[in-house]
mmCIF file of C-alpha atoms in Angstrom:
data_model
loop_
_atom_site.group_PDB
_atom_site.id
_atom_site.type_symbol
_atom_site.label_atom_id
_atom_site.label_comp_id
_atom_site.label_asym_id
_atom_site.label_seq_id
_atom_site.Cartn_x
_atom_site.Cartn_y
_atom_site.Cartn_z
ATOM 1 C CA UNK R 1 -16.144 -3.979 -13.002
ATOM 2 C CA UNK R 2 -13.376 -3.713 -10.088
ATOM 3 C CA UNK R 3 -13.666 -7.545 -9.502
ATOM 4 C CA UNK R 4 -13.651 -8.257 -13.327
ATOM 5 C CA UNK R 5 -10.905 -6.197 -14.127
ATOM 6 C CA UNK R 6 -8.700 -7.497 -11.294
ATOM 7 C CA UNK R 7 -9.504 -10.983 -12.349
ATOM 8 C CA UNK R 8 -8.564 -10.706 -16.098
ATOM 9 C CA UNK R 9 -5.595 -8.738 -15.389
ATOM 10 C CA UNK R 10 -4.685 -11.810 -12.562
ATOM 11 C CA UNK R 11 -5.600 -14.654 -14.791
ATOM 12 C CA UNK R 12 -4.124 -13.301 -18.143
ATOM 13 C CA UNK R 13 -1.083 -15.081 -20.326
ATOM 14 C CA UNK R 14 -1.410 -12.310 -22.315
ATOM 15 C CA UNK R 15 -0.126 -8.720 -22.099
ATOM 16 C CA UNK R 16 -2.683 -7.386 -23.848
ATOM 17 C CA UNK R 17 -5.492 -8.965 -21.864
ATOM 18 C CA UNK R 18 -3.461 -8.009 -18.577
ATOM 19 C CA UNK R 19 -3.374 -4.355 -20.454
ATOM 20 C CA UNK R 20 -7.820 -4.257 -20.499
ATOM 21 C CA UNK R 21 -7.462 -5.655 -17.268
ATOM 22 C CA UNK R 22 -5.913 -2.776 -15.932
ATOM 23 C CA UNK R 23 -7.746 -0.242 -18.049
ATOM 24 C CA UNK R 24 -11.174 -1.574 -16.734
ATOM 25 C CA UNK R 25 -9.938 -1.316 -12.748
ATOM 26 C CA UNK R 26 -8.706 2.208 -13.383
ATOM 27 C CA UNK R 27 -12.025 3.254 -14.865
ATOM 28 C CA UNK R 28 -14.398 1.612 -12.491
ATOM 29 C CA UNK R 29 -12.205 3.131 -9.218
ATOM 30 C CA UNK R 30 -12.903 6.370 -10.878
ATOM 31 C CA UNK R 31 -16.655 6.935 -10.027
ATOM 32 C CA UNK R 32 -15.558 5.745 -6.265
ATOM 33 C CA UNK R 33 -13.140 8.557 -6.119
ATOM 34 C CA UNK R 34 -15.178 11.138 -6.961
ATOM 35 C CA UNK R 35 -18.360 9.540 -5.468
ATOM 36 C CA UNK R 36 -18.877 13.262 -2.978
ATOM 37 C CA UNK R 37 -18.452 15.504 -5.638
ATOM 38 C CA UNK R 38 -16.443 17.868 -3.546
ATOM 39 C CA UNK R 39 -13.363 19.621 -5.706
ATOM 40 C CA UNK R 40 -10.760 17.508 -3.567
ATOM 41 C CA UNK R 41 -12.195 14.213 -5.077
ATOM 42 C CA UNK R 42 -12.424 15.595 -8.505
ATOM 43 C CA UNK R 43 -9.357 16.559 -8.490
ATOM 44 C CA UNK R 44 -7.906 13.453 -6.791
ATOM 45 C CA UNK R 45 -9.707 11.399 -9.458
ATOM 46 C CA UNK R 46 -8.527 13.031 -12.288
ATOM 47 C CA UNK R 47 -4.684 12.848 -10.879
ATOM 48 C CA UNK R 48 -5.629 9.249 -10.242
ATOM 49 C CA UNK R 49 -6.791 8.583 -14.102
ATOM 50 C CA UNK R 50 -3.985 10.700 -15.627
ATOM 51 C CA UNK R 51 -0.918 8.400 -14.373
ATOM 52 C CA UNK R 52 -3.117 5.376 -14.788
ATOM 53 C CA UNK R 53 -3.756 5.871 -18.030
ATOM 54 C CA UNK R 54 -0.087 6.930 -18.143
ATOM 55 C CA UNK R 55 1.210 3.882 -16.690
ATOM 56 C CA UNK R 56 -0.837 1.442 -18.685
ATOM 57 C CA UNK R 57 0.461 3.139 -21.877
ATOM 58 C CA UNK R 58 3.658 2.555 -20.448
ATOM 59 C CA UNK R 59 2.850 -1.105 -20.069
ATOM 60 C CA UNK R 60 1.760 -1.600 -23.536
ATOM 61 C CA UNK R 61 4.597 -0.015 -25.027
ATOM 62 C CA UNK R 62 7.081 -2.050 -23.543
ATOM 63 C CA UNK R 63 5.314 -4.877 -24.217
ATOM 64 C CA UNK R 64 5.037 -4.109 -27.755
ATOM 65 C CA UNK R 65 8.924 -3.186 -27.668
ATOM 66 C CA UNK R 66 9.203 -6.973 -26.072
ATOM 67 C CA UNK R 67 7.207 -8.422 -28.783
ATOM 68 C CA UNK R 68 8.727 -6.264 -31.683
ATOM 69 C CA UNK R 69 12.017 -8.297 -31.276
ATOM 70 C CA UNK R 70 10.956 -11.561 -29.653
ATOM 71 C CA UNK R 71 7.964 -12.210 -31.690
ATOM 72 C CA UNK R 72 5.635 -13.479 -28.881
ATOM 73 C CA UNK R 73 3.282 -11.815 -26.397
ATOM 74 C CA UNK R 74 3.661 -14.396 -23.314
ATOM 75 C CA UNK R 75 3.947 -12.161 -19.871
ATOM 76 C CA UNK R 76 6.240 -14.795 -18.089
ATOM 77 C CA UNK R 77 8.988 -14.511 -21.184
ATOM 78 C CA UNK R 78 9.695 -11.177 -20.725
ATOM 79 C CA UNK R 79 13.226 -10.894 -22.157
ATOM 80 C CA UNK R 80 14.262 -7.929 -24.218
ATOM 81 C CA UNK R 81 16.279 -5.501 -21.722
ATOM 82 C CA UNK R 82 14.645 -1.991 -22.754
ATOM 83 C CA UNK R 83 10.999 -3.484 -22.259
ATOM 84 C CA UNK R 84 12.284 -4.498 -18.504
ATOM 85 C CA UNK R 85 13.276 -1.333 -17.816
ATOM 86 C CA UNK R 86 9.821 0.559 -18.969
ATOM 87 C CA UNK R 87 8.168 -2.331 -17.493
ATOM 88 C CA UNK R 88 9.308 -1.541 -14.029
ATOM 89 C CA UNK R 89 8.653 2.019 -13.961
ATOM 90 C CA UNK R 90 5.170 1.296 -15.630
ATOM 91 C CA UNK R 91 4.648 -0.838 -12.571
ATOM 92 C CA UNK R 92 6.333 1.208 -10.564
ATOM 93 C CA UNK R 93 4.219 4.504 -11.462
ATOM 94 C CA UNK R 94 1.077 1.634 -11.054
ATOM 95 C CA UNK R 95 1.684 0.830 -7.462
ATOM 96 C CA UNK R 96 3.189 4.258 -6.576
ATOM 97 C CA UNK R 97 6.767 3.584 -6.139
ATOM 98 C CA UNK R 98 9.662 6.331 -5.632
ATOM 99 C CA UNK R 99 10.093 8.025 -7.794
ATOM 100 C CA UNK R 100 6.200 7.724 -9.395
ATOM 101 C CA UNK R 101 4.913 7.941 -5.736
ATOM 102 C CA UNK R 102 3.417 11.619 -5.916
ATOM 103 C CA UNK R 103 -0.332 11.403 -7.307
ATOM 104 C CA UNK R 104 -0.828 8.587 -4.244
ATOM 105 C CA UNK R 105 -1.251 10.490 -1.017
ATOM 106 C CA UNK R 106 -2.803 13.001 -3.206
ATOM 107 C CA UNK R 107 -5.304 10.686 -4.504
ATOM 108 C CA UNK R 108 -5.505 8.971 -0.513
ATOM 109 C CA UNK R 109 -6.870 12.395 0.737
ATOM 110 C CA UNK R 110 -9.157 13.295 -1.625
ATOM 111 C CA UNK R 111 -10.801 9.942 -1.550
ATOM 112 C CA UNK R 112 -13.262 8.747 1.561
ATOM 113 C CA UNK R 113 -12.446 5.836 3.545
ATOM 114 C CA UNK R 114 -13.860 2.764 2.058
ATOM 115 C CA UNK R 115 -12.509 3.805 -1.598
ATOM 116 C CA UNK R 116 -9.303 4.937 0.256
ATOM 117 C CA UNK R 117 -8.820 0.910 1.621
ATOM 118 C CA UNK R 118 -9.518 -0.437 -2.322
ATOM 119 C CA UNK R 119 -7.179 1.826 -3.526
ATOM 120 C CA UNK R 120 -4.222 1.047 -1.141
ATOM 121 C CA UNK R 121 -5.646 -2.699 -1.101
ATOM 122 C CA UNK R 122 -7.222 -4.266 -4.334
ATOM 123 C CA UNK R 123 -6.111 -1.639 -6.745
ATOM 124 C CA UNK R 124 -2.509 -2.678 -6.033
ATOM 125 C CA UNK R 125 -2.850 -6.357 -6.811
ATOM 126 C CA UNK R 126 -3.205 -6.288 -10.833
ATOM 127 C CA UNK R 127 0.187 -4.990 -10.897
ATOM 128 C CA UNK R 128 1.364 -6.878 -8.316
ATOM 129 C CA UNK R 129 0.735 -10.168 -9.886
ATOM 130 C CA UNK R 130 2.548 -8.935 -13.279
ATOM 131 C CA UNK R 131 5.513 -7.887 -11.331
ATOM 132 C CA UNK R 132 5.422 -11.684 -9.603
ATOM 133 C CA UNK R 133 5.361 -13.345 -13.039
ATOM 134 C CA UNK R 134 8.139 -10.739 -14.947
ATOM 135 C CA UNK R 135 10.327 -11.189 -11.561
ATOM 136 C CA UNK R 136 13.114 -12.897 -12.685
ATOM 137 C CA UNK R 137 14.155 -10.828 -15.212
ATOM 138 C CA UNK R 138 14.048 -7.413 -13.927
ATOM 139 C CA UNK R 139 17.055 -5.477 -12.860
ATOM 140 C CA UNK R 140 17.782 -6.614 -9.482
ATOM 141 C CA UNK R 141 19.986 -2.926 -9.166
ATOM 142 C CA UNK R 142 16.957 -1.121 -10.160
ATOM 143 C CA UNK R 143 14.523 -2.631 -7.976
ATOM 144 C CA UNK R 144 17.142 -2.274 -5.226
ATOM 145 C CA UNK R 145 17.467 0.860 -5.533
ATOM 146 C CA UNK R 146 14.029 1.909 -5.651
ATOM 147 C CA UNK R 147 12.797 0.016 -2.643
ATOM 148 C CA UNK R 148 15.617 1.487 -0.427
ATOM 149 C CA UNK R 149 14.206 5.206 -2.070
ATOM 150 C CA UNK R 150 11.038 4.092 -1.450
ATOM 151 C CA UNK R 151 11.144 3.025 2.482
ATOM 152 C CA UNK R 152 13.599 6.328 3.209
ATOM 153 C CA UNK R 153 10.813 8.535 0.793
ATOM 154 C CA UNK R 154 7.799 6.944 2.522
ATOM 155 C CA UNK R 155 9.444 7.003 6.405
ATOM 156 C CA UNK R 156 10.490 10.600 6.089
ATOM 157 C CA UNK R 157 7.504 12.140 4.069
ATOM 158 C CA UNK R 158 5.138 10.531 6.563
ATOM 159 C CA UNK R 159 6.597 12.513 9.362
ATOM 160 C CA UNK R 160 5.006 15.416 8.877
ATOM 161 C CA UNK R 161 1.815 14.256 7.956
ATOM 162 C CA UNK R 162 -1.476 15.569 10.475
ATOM 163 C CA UNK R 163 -3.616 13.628 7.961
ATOM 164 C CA UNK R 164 -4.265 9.782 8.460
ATOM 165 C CA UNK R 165 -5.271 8.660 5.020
ATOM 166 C CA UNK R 166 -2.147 10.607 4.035
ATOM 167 C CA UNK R 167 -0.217 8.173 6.612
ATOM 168 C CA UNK R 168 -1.587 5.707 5.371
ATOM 169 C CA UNK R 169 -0.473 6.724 1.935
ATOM 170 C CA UNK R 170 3.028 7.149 2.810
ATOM 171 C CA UNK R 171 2.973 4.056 5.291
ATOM 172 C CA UNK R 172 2.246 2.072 2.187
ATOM 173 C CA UNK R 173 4.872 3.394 -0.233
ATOM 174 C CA UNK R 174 7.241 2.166 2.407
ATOM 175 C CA UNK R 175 5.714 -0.850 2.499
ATOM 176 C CA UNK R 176 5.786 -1.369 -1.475
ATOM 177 C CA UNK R 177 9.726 -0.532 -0.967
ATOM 178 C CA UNK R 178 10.048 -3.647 1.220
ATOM 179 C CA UNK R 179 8.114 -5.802 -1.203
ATOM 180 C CA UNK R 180 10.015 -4.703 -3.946
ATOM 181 C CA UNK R 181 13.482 -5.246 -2.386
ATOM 182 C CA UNK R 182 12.831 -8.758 -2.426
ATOM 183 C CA UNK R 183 11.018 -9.289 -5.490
ATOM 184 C CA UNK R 184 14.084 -10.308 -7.855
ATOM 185 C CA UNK R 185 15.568 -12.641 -5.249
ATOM 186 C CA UNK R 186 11.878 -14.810 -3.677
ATOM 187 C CA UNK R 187 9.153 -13.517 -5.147
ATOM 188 C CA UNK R 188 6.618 -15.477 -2.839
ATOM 189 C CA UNK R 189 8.284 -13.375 0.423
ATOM 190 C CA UNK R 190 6.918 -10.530 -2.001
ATOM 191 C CA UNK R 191 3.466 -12.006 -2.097
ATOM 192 C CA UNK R 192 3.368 -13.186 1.515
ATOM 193 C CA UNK R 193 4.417 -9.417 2.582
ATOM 194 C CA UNK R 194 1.691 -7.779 0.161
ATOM 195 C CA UNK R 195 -1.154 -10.253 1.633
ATOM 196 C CA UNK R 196 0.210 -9.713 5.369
ATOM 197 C CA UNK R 197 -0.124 -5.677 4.462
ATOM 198 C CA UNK R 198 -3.827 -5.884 3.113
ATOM 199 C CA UNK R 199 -4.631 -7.322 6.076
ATOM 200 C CA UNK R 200 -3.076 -4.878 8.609
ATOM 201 C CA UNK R 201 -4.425 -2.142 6.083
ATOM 202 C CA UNK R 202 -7.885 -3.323 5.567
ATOM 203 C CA UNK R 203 -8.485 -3.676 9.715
ATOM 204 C CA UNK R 204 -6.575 -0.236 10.024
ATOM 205 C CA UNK R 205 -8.763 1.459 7.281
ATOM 206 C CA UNK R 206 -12.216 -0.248 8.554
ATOM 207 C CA UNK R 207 -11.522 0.660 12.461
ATOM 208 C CA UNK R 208 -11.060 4.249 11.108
ATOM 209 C CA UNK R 209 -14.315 3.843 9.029
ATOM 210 C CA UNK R 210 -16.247 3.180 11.850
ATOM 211 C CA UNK R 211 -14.987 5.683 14.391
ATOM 212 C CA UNK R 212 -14.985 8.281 11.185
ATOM 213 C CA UNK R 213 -11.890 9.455 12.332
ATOM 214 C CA UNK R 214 -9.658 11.228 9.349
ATOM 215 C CA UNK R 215 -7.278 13.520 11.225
ATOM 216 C CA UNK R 216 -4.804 13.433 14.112
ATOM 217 C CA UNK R 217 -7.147 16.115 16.277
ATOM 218 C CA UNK R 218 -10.439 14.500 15.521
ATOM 219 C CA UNK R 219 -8.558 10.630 16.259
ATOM 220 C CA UNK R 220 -7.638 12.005 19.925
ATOM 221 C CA UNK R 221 -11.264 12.562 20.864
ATOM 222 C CA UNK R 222 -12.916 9.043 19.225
ATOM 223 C CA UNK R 223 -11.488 7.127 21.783
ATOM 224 C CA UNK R 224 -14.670 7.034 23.641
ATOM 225 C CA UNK R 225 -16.662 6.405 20.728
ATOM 226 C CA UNK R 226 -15.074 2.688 20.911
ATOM 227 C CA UNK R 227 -12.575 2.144 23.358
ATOM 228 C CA UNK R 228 -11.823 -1.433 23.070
ATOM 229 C CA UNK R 229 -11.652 -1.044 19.197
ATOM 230 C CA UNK R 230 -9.627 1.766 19.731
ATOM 231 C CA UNK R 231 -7.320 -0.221 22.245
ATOM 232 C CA UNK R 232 -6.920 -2.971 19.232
ATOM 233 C CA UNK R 233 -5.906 -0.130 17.158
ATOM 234 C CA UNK R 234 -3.062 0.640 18.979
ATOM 235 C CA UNK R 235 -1.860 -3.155 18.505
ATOM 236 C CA UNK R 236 -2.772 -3.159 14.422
ATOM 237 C CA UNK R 237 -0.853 0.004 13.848
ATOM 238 C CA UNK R 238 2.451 -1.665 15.518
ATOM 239 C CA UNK R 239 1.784 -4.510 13.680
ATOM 240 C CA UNK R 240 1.996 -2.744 10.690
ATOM 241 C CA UNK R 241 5.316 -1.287 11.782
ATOM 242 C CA UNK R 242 6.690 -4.736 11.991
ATOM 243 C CA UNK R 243 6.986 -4.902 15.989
ATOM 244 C CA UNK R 244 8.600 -8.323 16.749
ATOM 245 C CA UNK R 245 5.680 -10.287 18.434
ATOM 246 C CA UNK R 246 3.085 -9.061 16.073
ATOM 247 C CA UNK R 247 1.765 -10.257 12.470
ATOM 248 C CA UNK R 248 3.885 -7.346 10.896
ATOM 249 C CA UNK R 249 7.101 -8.960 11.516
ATOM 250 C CA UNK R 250 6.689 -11.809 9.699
ATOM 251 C CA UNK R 251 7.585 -10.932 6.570
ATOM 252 C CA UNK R 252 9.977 -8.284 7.768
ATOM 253 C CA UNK R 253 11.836 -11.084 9.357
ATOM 254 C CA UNK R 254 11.913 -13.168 6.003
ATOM 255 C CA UNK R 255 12.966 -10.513 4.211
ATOM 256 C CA UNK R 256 15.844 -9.655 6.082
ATOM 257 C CA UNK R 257 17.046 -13.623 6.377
ATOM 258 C CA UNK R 258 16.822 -13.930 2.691
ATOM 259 C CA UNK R 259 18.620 -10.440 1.928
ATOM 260 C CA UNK R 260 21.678 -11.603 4.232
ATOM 261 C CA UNK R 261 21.457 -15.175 1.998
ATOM 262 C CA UNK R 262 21.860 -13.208 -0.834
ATOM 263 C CA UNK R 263 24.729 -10.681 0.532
ATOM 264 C CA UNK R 264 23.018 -8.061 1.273
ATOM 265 C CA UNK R 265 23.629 -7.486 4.752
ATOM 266 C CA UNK R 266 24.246 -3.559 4.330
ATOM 267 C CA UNK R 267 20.698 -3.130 2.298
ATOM 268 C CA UNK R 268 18.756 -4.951 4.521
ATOM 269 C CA UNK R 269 20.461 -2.934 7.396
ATOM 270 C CA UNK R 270 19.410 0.359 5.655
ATOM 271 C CA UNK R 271 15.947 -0.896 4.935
ATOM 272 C CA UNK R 272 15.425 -1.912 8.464
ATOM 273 C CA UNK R 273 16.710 1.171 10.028
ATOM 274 C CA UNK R 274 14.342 3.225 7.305
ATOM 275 C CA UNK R 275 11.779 1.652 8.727
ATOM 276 C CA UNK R 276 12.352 3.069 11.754
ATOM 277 C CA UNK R 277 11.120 6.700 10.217
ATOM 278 C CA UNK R 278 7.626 4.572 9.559
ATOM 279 C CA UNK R 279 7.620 3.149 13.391
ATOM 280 C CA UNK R 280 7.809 6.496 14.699
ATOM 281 C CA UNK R 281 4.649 7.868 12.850
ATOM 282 C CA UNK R 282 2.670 4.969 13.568
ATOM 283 C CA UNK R 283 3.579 5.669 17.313
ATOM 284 C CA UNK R 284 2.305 8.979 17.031
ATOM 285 C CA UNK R 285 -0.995 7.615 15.255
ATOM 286 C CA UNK R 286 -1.507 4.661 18.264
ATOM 287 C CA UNK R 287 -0.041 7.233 20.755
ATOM 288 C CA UNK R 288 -3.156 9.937 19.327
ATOM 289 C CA UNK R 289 -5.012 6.903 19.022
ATOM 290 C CA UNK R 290 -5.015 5.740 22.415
ATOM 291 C CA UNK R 291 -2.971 6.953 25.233
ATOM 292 C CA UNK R 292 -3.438 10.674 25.017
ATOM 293 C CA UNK R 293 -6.264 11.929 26.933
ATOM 294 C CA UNK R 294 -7.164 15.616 25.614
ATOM 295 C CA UNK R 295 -6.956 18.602 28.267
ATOM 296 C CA UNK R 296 -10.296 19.341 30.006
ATOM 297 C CA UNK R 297 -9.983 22.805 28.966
ATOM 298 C CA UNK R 298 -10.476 21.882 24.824
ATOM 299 C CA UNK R 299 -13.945 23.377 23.420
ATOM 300 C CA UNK R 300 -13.717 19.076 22.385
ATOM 301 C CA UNK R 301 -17.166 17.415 23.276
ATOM 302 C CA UNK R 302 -16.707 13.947 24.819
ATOM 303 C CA UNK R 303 -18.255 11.832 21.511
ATOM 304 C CA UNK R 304 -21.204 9.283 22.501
ATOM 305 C CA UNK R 305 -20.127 5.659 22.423
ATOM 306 C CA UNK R 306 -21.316 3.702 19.091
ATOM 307 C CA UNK R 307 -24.029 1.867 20.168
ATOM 308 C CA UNK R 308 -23.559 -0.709 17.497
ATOM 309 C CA UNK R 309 -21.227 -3.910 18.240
ATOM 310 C CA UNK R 310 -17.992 -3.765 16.518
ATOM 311 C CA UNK R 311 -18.338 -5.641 12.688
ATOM 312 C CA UNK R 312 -17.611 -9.154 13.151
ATOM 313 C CA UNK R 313 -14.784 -8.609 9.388
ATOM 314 C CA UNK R 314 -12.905 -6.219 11.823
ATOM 315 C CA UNK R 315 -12.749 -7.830 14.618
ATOM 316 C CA UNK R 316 -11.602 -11.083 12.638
ATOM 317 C CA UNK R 317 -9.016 -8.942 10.741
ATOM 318 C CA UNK R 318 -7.796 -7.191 13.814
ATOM 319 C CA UNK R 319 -6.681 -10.250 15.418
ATOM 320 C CA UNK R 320 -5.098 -11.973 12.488
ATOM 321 C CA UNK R 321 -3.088 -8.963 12.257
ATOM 322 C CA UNK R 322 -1.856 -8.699 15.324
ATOM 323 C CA UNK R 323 -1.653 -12.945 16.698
ATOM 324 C CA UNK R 324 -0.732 -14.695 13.498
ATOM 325 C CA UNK R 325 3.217 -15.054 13.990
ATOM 326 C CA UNK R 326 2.029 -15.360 17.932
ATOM 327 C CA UNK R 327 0.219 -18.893 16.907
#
């Protein structure tokens, strides 16, 4: 149901197709949510359906509004002002974008892993794809705006964070802010940024699943579980800060080139150093990851090595995202 709804919602001309689309994904994820049955996931399922739901309505009604005065339903001619605006926070509130971000860490920590990575991952490319083909006419001031909230919101939330899918939640608001600064200028920077981030997140997410590490204090101790795994780690969460001779800075880079094209030097300034707030927490994640050995005085047991070799999809996906601007 995931892979159906995702691909109507992709493939659809139609709002009202893209609307089912979206409907189906956010009532398949549901069952992955709350797959343990524990009250977190409950209750992080239920948060997760209620701004869905919201947001789709949303979605609908604007483009209703849209075809109330232009007569057709045909996503790409999206022209009527007040249906842009709902549009954007619909699509804002889908991906989790200041100021809609709160249900998403929320929802991050109550789910496990695996659903954690399709919910930061897959569940964000439905509305991803309708933002790419209503780009052009948004409100560039808007979008602005909100991507500069949404990389300072995302940097300085994640600070405080002892949780790593919670991080990871806040890591990828502040990615969303970068993809959406872009979005009304070159919309395929957008794209290339999102499928650059689902691979960084997707190796992150899947090294994490198989050391079953999900806070700081338990991640210092797992190094011995995998230690060359965890050593790639270290690289994958820089890359996903956007170090220079990683994959992360690729679209970084772009970004910033095409923001000074368009004049607009002092935004991509600000962006860049609010990105600084996500580099620092991503430090502490590779520094808890890998270079801190615990005291010898901690009631920690050494863990036992996983005797399994490391998945051949992660070790693929670990080295795309750190060697592809590299090669």
């Amino acid at each position: 149901s995931l892979i159906l709804g995702t691909s109507i919602t992709v493939s659809s001309n139609h709002w009202i197709m893209a609307w089912a689309g979206l409907e189906i994904n956010t009532l398949a994820i549901l069952p992955l949510i709350a797959q343990s049955h524990h009250p977190r996931a409950i209750e992080a399922a239920t948060k997760y359906f209620l701004t869905q739901a919201a947001a789709s309505t949303l979605m609908l009604f604007s483009s209703m509004t849209n075809a109330w005065y232009t007569g057709q339903w045909d996503i790409a001619q999206l022209t009527h002002p007040t249906s842009c605006l709902i549009l954007t926070s619909a699509i804002a509130m889908k991906l989790g974008l200041v100021p809609f971000h709160f249900w998403f860490p929320e929802v991050l920590q109550g789910s496990p892993l695996t659903t954690g990575l399709l919910l930061s991952t897959i569940m964000k490319f439905p509305p991803m794809t309708l933002f790419y083909m209503t780009s052009h006419s948004l409100n560039p001031t808007l979008l602005t705006c909100m991507a500069v909230s949404s990389a300072a919101l995302g940097g300085w939330m994640g600070l405080n964070q002892t949780q790593i899918r919670k991080i990871l939640a806040f890591s990828s608001i502040a990615h969303l802010g970068w993809m959406t600064i872009i979005i009304a200028y070159n919309p395929k920077l957008t794209l290339l940024n999102f499928y650059l981030y689902i691979l960084m997140t997707t190796a992150t997410f899947l090294t994490l699943n198989t050391i079953k590490a999900t806070k700081l204090s338990t991640l210092m101790t797992t190094w011995t579980k995998a230690p060359s795994l965890n050593a790639m780690l270290l690289l994958t969460l820089l890359s996903l800060a956007g170090l220079p001779p990683l994959t992360g800075f690729i679209p970084k880079w772009l970004i910033i080139q095409e923001l000074t094209k368009q004049n607009m030097a002092p935004m991509a300034t600000m962006i860049s150093l609010l990105s600084l707030l996500g580099l620092f927490f991503y430090l502490r994640l590779a520094y808890c990851a890998t270079i801190t050995l615990p005291p010898h005085t901690t009631n920690h047991m050494k863990q036992w090595h996983i005797n399994k070799p490391t998945n051949t999809s992660i070790a693929i996906l670990t080295t795309v995202s750190t060697l592809l601007l590299p090669i």
